[in-house]
GROMACS .gro file of C-alpha atoms in nm:
model
  360
    1MET     CA    1  -1.035  -0.507   0.629
    2THR     CA    2  -1.311  -0.749   0.533
    3PRO     CA    3  -1.662  -0.724   0.386
    4SER     CA    4  -1.807  -0.875   0.708
    5PRO     CA    5  -1.674  -0.878   1.066
    6ILE     CA    6  -1.456  -1.165   1.182
    7LEU     CA    7  -1.483  -1.226   1.556
    8LEU     CA    8  -1.157  -1.306   1.735
    9THR     CA    9  -1.243  -1.514   2.041
   10SER     CA   10  -0.931  -1.724   2.099
   11PRO     CA   11  -0.554  -1.726   2.042
   12ASP     CA   12  -0.610  -1.958   1.746
   13ASP     CA   13  -0.846  -1.700   1.594
   14ILE     CA   14  -0.594  -1.421   1.646
   15LEU     CA   15  -0.301  -1.610   1.497
   16GLY     CA   16  -0.520  -1.726   1.210
   17ALA     CA   17  -0.630  -1.369   1.133
   18VAL     CA   18  -0.293  -1.192   1.145
   19PRO     CA   19  -0.162  -1.318   0.807
   20TYR     CA   20  -0.483  -1.200   0.634
   21ILE     CA   21  -0.470  -0.862   0.805
   22LEU     CA   22  -0.108  -0.816   0.696
   23GLY     CA   23  -0.139  -0.987   0.359
   24PHE     CA   24   0.143  -1.233   0.435
   25HIS     CA   25   0.256  -1.479   0.702
   26PRO     CA   26   0.498  -1.290   0.930
   27ALA     CA   27   0.829  -1.416   1.064
   28ASP     CA   28   1.058  -1.251   1.321
   29SER     CA   29   0.789  -0.986   1.366
   30LEU     CA   30   0.592  -0.800   1.630
   31VAL     CA   31   0.234  -0.715   1.533
   32VAL     CA   32   0.006  -0.472   1.716
   33ILE     CA   33  -0.366  -0.497   1.635
   34ALA     CA   34  -0.553  -0.201   1.783
   35PHE     CA   35  -0.926  -0.151   1.837
   36ALA     CA   36  -1.159   0.131   1.940
   37GLY     CA   37  -1.480   0.055   2.130
   38ARG     CA   38  -1.586  -0.194   2.392
   39GLY     CA   39  -1.486  -0.561   2.395
   40ALA     CA   40  -1.615  -0.773   2.111
   41ARG     CA   41  -1.786  -0.469   1.959
   42GLY     CA   42  -1.457  -0.289   1.912
   43ARG     CA   43  -1.364  -0.200   1.557
   44LEU     CA   44  -1.020  -0.256   1.409
   45ARG     CA   45  -0.847   0.083   1.382
   46VAL     CA   46  -0.485   0.011   1.307
   47THR     CA   47  -0.243  -0.276   1.253
   48THR     CA   48   0.132  -0.222   1.265
   49ARG     CA   49   0.423  -0.462   1.226
   50TRP     CA   50   0.790  -0.435   1.315
   51ASP     CA   51   1.079  -0.654   1.209
   52LEU     CA   52   1.262  -0.807   1.504
   53PRO     CA   53   1.484  -0.710   1.671
   54ILE     CA   54   1.338  -0.358   1.696
   55ALA     CA   55   1.578  -0.064   1.681
   56PRO     CA   56   1.604   0.142   2.003
   57GLY     CA   57   1.333   0.409   2.017
   58ALA     CA   58   1.139   0.271   1.720
   59LEU     CA   59   0.836   0.193   1.938
   60ASP     CA   60   0.813   0.550   2.068
   61ARG     CA   61   0.584   0.642   1.777
   62LEU     CA   62   0.330   0.373   1.866
   63VAL     CA   63   0.142   0.542   2.152
   64PRO     CA   64   0.087   0.874   1.968
   65LEU     CA   65  -0.056   0.677   1.676
   66LEU     CA   66  -0.295   0.481   1.897
   67GLN     CA   67  -0.405   0.798   2.075
   68ARG     CA   68  -0.481   0.970   1.743
   69GLU     CA   69  -0.692   0.670   1.646
   70GLY     CA   70  -0.887   0.662   1.973
   71VAL     CA   71  -0.765   0.309   2.050
   72THR     CA   72  -0.900   0.149   2.367
   73HIS     CA   73  -0.755  -0.202   2.356
   74THR     CA   74  -0.499  -0.404   2.165
   75ILE     CA   75  -0.392  -0.754   2.077
   76LEU     CA   76  -0.019  -0.823   2.047
   77ALA     CA   77   0.136  -1.108   1.851
   78GLY     CA   78   0.504  -1.188   1.822
   79PHE     CA   79   0.640  -1.435   1.570
   80GLY     CA   80   0.977  -1.600   1.627
   81ASP     CA   81   1.209  -1.724   1.897
   82GLY     CA   82   1.153  -1.598   2.250
   83VAL     CA   83   1.496  -1.431   2.254
   84LEU     CA   84   1.373  -1.203   1.974
   85VAL     CA   85   1.009  -1.163   2.071
   86THR     CA   86   1.009  -1.126   2.450
   87PRO     CA   87   1.218  -0.805   2.484
   88ALA     CA   88   1.003  -0.630   2.223
   89MET     CA   89   0.682  -0.763   2.379
   90ASP     CA   90   0.790  -0.643   2.725
   91GLU     CA   91   0.864  -0.295   2.592
   92VAL     CA   92   0.540  -0.251   2.400
   93ARG     CA   93   0.336  -0.379   2.695
   94ARG     CA   94   0.512  -0.127   2.920
   95LEU     CA   95   0.439   0.160   2.680
   96LEU     CA   96   0.073   0.063   2.647
   97SER     CA   97   0.031   0.025   3.022
   98VAL     CA   98   0.167   0.376   3.083
   99ALA     CA   99  -0.067   0.511   2.813
  100GLY     CA  100  -0.370   0.336   2.966
  101VAL     CA  101  -0.431   0.116   2.660
  102ASN     CA  102  -0.556  -0.230   2.757
  103VAL     CA  103  -0.373  -0.537   2.624
  104ILE     CA  104  -0.635  -0.810   2.606
  105GLU     CA  105  -0.397  -1.073   2.466
  106ALA     CA  106  -0.024  -1.099   2.398
  107LEU     CA  107   0.101  -1.408   2.214
  108ARG     CA  108   0.424  -1.553   2.081
  109ALA     CA  109   0.404  -1.803   1.796
  110ASP     CA  110   0.688  -2.014   1.664
  111ASP     CA  111   0.714  -2.340   1.473
  112GLY     CA  112   0.345  -2.428   1.495
  113ARG     CA  113   0.305  -2.354   1.867
  114TYR     CA  114   0.203  -2.047   2.067
  115TRP     CA  115   0.247  -1.909   2.419
  116SER     CA  116   0.058  -1.632   2.599
  117TYR     CA  117   0.226  -1.353   2.796
  118VAL     CA  118  -0.110  -1.274   2.960
  119CYS     CA  119  -0.240  -1.617   3.064
  120THR     CA  120  -0.062  -1.792   3.352
  121ARG     CA  121  -0.283  -2.101   3.383
  122ALA     CA  122  -0.093  -2.416   3.296
  123GLU     CA  123  -0.411  -2.603   3.198
  124CYS     CA  124  -0.472  -2.374   2.899
  125CYS     CA  125  -0.124  -2.224   2.847
  126PRO     CA  126   0.129  -2.499   2.925
  127PRO     CA  127   0.503  -2.415   2.936
  128GLU     CA  128   0.564  -2.614   2.618
  129GLY     CA  129   0.306  -2.406   2.430
  130ARG     CA  130  -0.006  -2.509   2.244
  131PRO     CA  131  -0.012  -2.632   1.883
  132TYR     CA  132  -0.200  -2.436   1.620
  133ASP     CA  133  -0.247  -2.442   1.243
  134PRO     CA  134  -0.255  -2.097   1.077
  135LEU     CA  135  -0.395  -2.245   0.756
  136ALA     CA  136  -0.675  -2.471   0.875
  137GLY     CA  137  -0.859  -2.264   1.134
  138GLU     CA  138  -1.208  -2.117   1.111
  139VAL     CA  139  -1.080  -1.760   1.079
  140ALA     CA  140  -0.854  -1.855   0.788
  141ALA     CA  141  -1.155  -2.011   0.615
  142GLN     CA  142  -1.367  -1.700   0.678
  143ALA     CA  143  -1.092  -1.469   0.552
  144THR     CA  144  -1.043  -1.676   0.237
  145PHE     CA  145  -1.417  -1.677   0.174
  146ALA     CA  146  -1.416  -1.298   0.217
  147GLY     CA  147  -1.158  -1.272  -0.063
  148LEU     CA  148  -0.852  -1.200   0.153
  149MET     CA  149  -0.515  -1.352   0.071
  150ALA     CA  150  -0.210  -1.428   0.283
  151LEU     CA  151   0.115  -1.477   0.093
  152PRO     CA  152   0.382  -1.706   0.243
  153ASP     CA  153   0.606  -1.417   0.354
  154ARG     CA  154   0.691  -1.050   0.296
  155GLU     CA  155   0.926  -1.140   0.011
  156SER     CA  156   0.632  -1.299  -0.171
  157LEU     CA  157   0.445  -0.970  -0.130
  158ARG     CA  158   0.743  -0.787  -0.279
  159ARG     CA  159   0.751  -1.028  -0.573
  160SER     CA  160   0.383  -0.955  -0.642
  161ILE     CA  161   0.482  -0.621  -0.799
  162VAL     CA  162   0.814  -0.704  -0.964
  163PRO     CA  163   0.844  -0.610  -1.334
  164VAL     CA  164   0.701  -0.849  -1.588
  165THR     CA  165   0.956  -1.034  -1.799
  166GLY     CA  166   0.973  -1.240  -2.116
  167ALA     CA  167   0.718  -1.190  -2.392
  168ALA     CA  168   0.507  -0.958  -2.176
  169ARG     CA  169   0.806  -0.724  -2.133
  170VAL     CA  170   0.890  -0.730  -2.501
  171THR     CA  171   0.538  -0.640  -2.613
  172MET     CA  172   0.507  -0.370  -2.347
  173ARG     CA  173   0.839  -0.215  -2.449
  174GLU     CA  174   0.732  -0.210  -2.812
  175ALA     CA  175   0.399  -0.050  -2.719
  176THR     CA  176   0.574   0.212  -2.508
  177ARG     CA  177   0.812   0.306  -2.790
  178SER     CA  178   0.523   0.339  -3.031
  179VAL     CA  179   0.312   0.550  -2.796
  180ALA     CA  180   0.611   0.764  -2.692
  181ALA     CA  181   0.692   0.841  -3.056
  182ASP     CA  182   0.329   0.936  -3.120
  183VAL     CA  183   0.309   1.166  -2.815
  184ARG     CA  184   0.644   1.327  -2.896
  185GLY     CA  185   0.543   1.387  -3.256
  186LYS     CA  186   0.209   1.546  -3.167
  187ILE     CA  187   0.366   1.787  -2.919
  188VAL     CA  188   0.648   1.887  -3.155
  189THR     CA  189   0.415   1.949  -3.450
  190VAL     CA  190   0.126   2.117  -3.269
  191ALA     CA  191   0.005   2.424  -3.457
  192GLU     CA  192  -0.019   2.644  -3.147
  193PRO     CA  193   0.242   2.542  -2.885
  194ARG     CA  194   0.072   2.744  -2.611
  195GLU     CA  195  -0.233   2.519  -2.639
  196ALA     CA  196  -0.038   2.193  -2.606
  197PRO     CA  197  -0.027   2.175  -2.223
  198ALA     CA  198  -0.402   2.231  -2.180
  199ALA     CA  199  -0.488   1.975  -2.448
  200PHE     CA  200  -0.246   1.714  -2.308
  201VAL     CA  201  -0.367   1.755  -1.949
  202ALA     CA  202  -0.735   1.748  -2.046
  203GLN     CA  203  -0.685   1.425  -2.238
  204GLY     CA  204  -0.482   1.279  -1.952
  205LEU     CA  205  -0.749   1.358  -1.692
  206GLU     CA  206  -1.013   1.194  -1.906
  207ARG     CA  207  -0.790   0.891  -1.969
  208VAL     CA  208  -0.734   0.844  -1.593
  209ARG     CA  209  -1.108   0.837  -1.524
  210ARG     CA  210  -1.180   0.613  -1.820
  211SER     CA  211  -0.899   0.371  -1.728
  212ILE     CA  212  -1.018   0.331  -1.368
  213ASP     CA  213  -1.367   0.247  -1.491
  214ALA     CA  214  -1.238   0.013  -1.762
  215PHE     CA  215  -1.012  -0.173  -1.522
  216HIS     CA  216  -1.298  -0.216  -1.276
  217ARG     CA  217  -1.522  -0.365  -1.545
  218LEU     CA  218  -1.278  -0.547  -1.772
  219GLY     CA  219  -0.946  -0.596  -1.595
  220PRO     CA  220  -0.595  -0.509  -1.722
  221LEU     CA  221  -0.564  -0.247  -1.995
  222PRO     CA  222  -0.423  -0.334  -2.338
  223ASP     CA  223  -0.051  -0.261  -2.371
  224HIS     CA  224  -0.089   0.060  -2.575
  225GLU     CA  225  -0.347   0.203  -2.335
  226ALA     CA  226  -0.136   0.109  -2.033
  227ALA     CA  227   0.171   0.271  -2.190
  228ARG     CA  228  -0.017   0.591  -2.271
  229LEU     CA  229  -0.161   0.612  -1.921
  230GLY     CA  230   0.189   0.564  -1.777
  231ILE     CA  231   0.314   0.855  -1.988
  232ASP     CA  232   0.020   1.073  -1.881
  233LEU     CA  233   0.092   1.004  -1.512
  234SER     CA  234   0.439   1.158  -1.546
  235VAL     CA  235   0.258   1.494  -1.549
  236VAL     CA  236   0.187   1.577  -1.184
  237ARG     CA  237  -0.159   1.724  -1.241
  238VAL     CA  238  -0.270   1.405  -1.417
  239ARG     CA  239  -0.118   1.182  -1.149
  240ASP     CA  240  -0.286   1.381  -0.875
  241GLU     CA  241  -0.623   1.342  -1.046
  242ALA     CA  242  -0.591   0.966  -0.990
  243TRP     CA  243  -0.496   1.029  -0.627
  244THR     CA  244  -0.802   1.245  -0.561
  245LEU     CA  245  -1.035   0.984  -0.713
  246MET     CA  246  -0.956   0.721  -0.446
  247ASP     CA  247  -1.246   0.654  -0.213
  248ASP     CA  248  -1.382   0.365  -0.007
  249ASP     CA  249  -1.576   0.224  -0.302
  250THR     CA  250  -1.288   0.233  -0.552
  251GLN     CA  251  -0.973   0.180  -0.344
  252ASP     CA  252  -0.949  -0.192  -0.430
  253THR     CA  253  -0.972  -0.107  -0.800
  254HIS     CA  254  -0.697   0.151  -0.753
  255VAL     CA  255  -0.474  -0.103  -0.579
  256ALA     CA  256  -0.526  -0.352  -0.861
  257LEU     CA  257  -0.484  -0.099  -1.145
  258TRP     CA  258  -0.172   0.076  -1.014
  259GLY     CA  259  -0.023  -0.257  -0.906
  260ASP     CA  260  -0.071  -0.389  -1.258
  261LEU     CA  261   0.092  -0.079  -1.410
  262THR     CA  262   0.379  -0.094  -1.159
  263ARG     CA  263   0.462  -0.437  -1.298
  264ARG     CA  264   0.408  -0.358  -1.665
  265LEU     CA  265   0.535  -0.005  -1.726
  266GLU     CA  266   0.886   0.061  -1.851
  267ALA     CA  267   1.112   0.164  -1.563
  268PRO     CA  268   1.118   0.543  -1.628
  269PHE     CA  269   0.738   0.556  -1.592
  270VAL     CA  270   0.710   0.339  -1.277
  271PRO     CA  271   0.739   0.600  -0.993
  272PRO     CA  272   0.396   0.765  -1.042
  273ALA     CA  273   0.211   0.433  -1.071
  274ALA     CA  274   0.401   0.276  -0.780
  275SER     CA  275   0.333   0.585  -0.566
  276LEU     CA  276  -0.038   0.568  -0.647
  277LEU     CA  277  -0.031   0.199  -0.553
  278GLY     CA  278   0.134   0.297  -0.224
  279ALA     CA  279  -0.130   0.562  -0.155
  280ALA     CA  280  -0.420   0.328  -0.237
  281ALA     CA  281  -0.276   0.041  -0.031
  282TRP     CA  282  -0.207   0.268   0.266
  283ARG     CA  283  -0.553   0.419   0.239
  284ARG     CA  284  -0.717   0.079   0.284
  285GLY     CA  285  -0.484  -0.009   0.574
  286ASP     CA  286  -0.236  -0.229   0.384
  287SER     CA  287   0.083  -0.064   0.505
  288ALA     CA  288   0.303  -0.361   0.408
  289LEU     CA  289   0.210  -0.335   0.040
  290ALA     CA  290   0.225   0.045   0.063
  291GLY     CA  291   0.581   0.031   0.191
  292ILE     CA  292   0.691  -0.211  -0.079
  293ALA     CA  293   0.529   0.005  -0.350
  294VAL     CA  294   0.706   0.314  -0.221
  295GLU     CA  295   1.037   0.125  -0.217
  296ARG     CA  296   0.978   0.033  -0.582
  297ALA     CA  297   0.915   0.397  -0.678
  298LEU     CA  298   1.223   0.524  -0.495
  299ALA     CA  299   1.442   0.251  -0.644
  300VAL     CA  300   1.376   0.408  -0.986
  301ASP     CA  301   1.380   0.773  -0.875
  302PRO     CA  302   1.509   0.841  -0.519
  303SER     CA  303   1.396   1.204  -0.546
  304TYR     CA  304   1.036   1.135  -0.649
  305SER     CA  305   0.841   1.365  -0.420
  306MET     CA  306   0.514   1.170  -0.382
  307ALA     CA  307   0.700   0.851  -0.291
  308ASN     CA  308   0.913   1.037  -0.037
  309LEU     CA  309   0.603   1.195   0.116
  310LEU     CA  310   0.439   0.854   0.154
  311ALA     CA  311   0.761   0.703   0.292
  312GLN     CA  312   0.775   0.968   0.564
  313GLY     CA  313   0.411   0.908   0.656
  314LEU     CA  314   0.464   0.533   0.680
  315GLN     CA  315   0.783   0.570   0.884
  316GLN     CA  316   0.612   0.807   1.126
  317LEU     CA  317   0.307   0.579   1.157
  318VAL     CA  318   0.077   0.855   1.034
  319SER     CA  319  -0.284   0.735   1.020
  320PRO     CA  320  -0.415   0.655   0.669
  321ALA     CA  321  -0.714   0.867   0.769
  322VAL     CA  322  -0.518   1.169   0.645
  323LEU     CA  323  -0.558   1.031   0.294
  324ARG     CA  324  -0.935   1.038   0.340
  325GLN     CA  325  -0.972   1.368   0.520
  326ARG     CA  326  -0.716   1.600   0.363
  327MET     CA  327  -0.711   1.517  -0.007
  328PRO     CA  328  -0.812   1.809  -0.229
  329THR     CA  329  -1.084   1.777  -0.490
  330PRO     CA  330  -1.000   1.807  -0.861
  331GLU     CA  331  -1.153   2.155  -0.851
  332GLU     CA  332  -0.926   2.254  -0.563
  333LEU     CA  333  -0.626   2.122  -0.755
  334ASP     CA  334  -0.719   2.337  -1.053
  335ALA     CA  335  -0.760   2.642  -0.832
  336SER     CA  336  -0.423   2.593  -0.658
  337MET     CA  337  -0.218   2.494  -0.964
  338GLY     CA  338  -0.369   2.733  -1.216
  339PRO     CA  339  -0.399   2.671  -1.590
  340PRO     CA  340  -0.168   2.411  -1.751
  341ARG     CA  341   0.173   2.545  -1.851
  342MET     CA  342   0.446   2.406  -2.073
  343GLU     CA  343   0.675   2.344  -1.776
  344TRP     CA  344   0.422   2.087  -1.654
  345LEU     CA  345   0.518   1.871  -1.952
  346HIS     CA  346   0.896   1.901  -1.911
  347PRO     CA  347   0.940   1.591  -1.686
  348MET     CA  348   0.734   1.387  -1.931
  349LEU     CA  349   0.933   1.515  -2.232
  350GLU     CA  350   1.260   1.425  -2.058
  351LEU     CA  351   1.132   1.069  -2.009
  352LEU     CA  352   1.027   1.047  -2.373
  353ASP     CA  353   1.385   1.135  -2.471
  354ASP     CA  354   1.516   0.833  -2.279
  355HIS     CA  355   1.736   0.641  -2.522
  356THR     CA  356   1.565   0.311  -2.439
  357LEU     CA  357   1.244   0.448  -2.590
  358ARG     CA  358   1.418   0.542  -2.913
  359THR     CA  359   1.626   0.227  -2.967
  360PRO     CA  360   1.442  -0.057  -3.142
   0.00000   0.00000   0.00000
């Protein structure tokens, strides 16, 4: 999660790190931080969070996930009143004990104080709890220096990808109408209709690659370029090109690019960009942002297949490793999908006919 390791040696360290691992400060939550390896040399493998109270049976998926990831030991942190946290903490500790996964610390934090479910010594873990500051500790300073951010709460994370408004929305809508009219006109007037799909897809694939590089070097795309990329992504082969290009070196650029487009694109074109944001966030271990991105895609189009696929993976606690190990290459996509056909463009043409793109 960070460019350099952050050593967790105390409850204060743990509670200071959790918001930066999640991306926001949790409330009424149970967090499981899981490691593989021995002691301090263990490497972070997975972090999961549940809202409290937890629905019956929801924790049953935890042990299979940890076993797939080769987890050897865990840290548990509950946030909220003991009435909420303790039953969930007891259940997850029971499940981990049966599975032979060591719990090296289990904490409850609430209102600036914490308690340990593991430590029973009153001199270090008094009944009234110990005070801590999640903002001023050494780990928080290290995480901030490493470029990590912790928003105040999950709602703040959700607001980070809400649609732009005001002048930014007006100019983006105008750019989208202009680009949509241009794309529609070129397809309708093409001299040889059978060549239109291949030409459109080839240009879209090149635009995806060029946009990723441009965003990495220069930041957000101009409105017309962003609008055209959003239109291109409505063709599945073009969208999947962006998906296959995610790797360890570029995943942060993907999160930033698709997050920016999720905010700026007109609503009909949001699902592909939001789904790509979800895939990129999940790939780097940011399941909270991934879930919010998927929610955004499905709010626009509940049947959007990529978003539904990601939603199922997140709900089943599937390891993000599948996004590293099982993604096809662009060449494999070409071999499986065959040459571009006119039906590939039909979803995009339906979006271009949206009345909001025709009405000044």
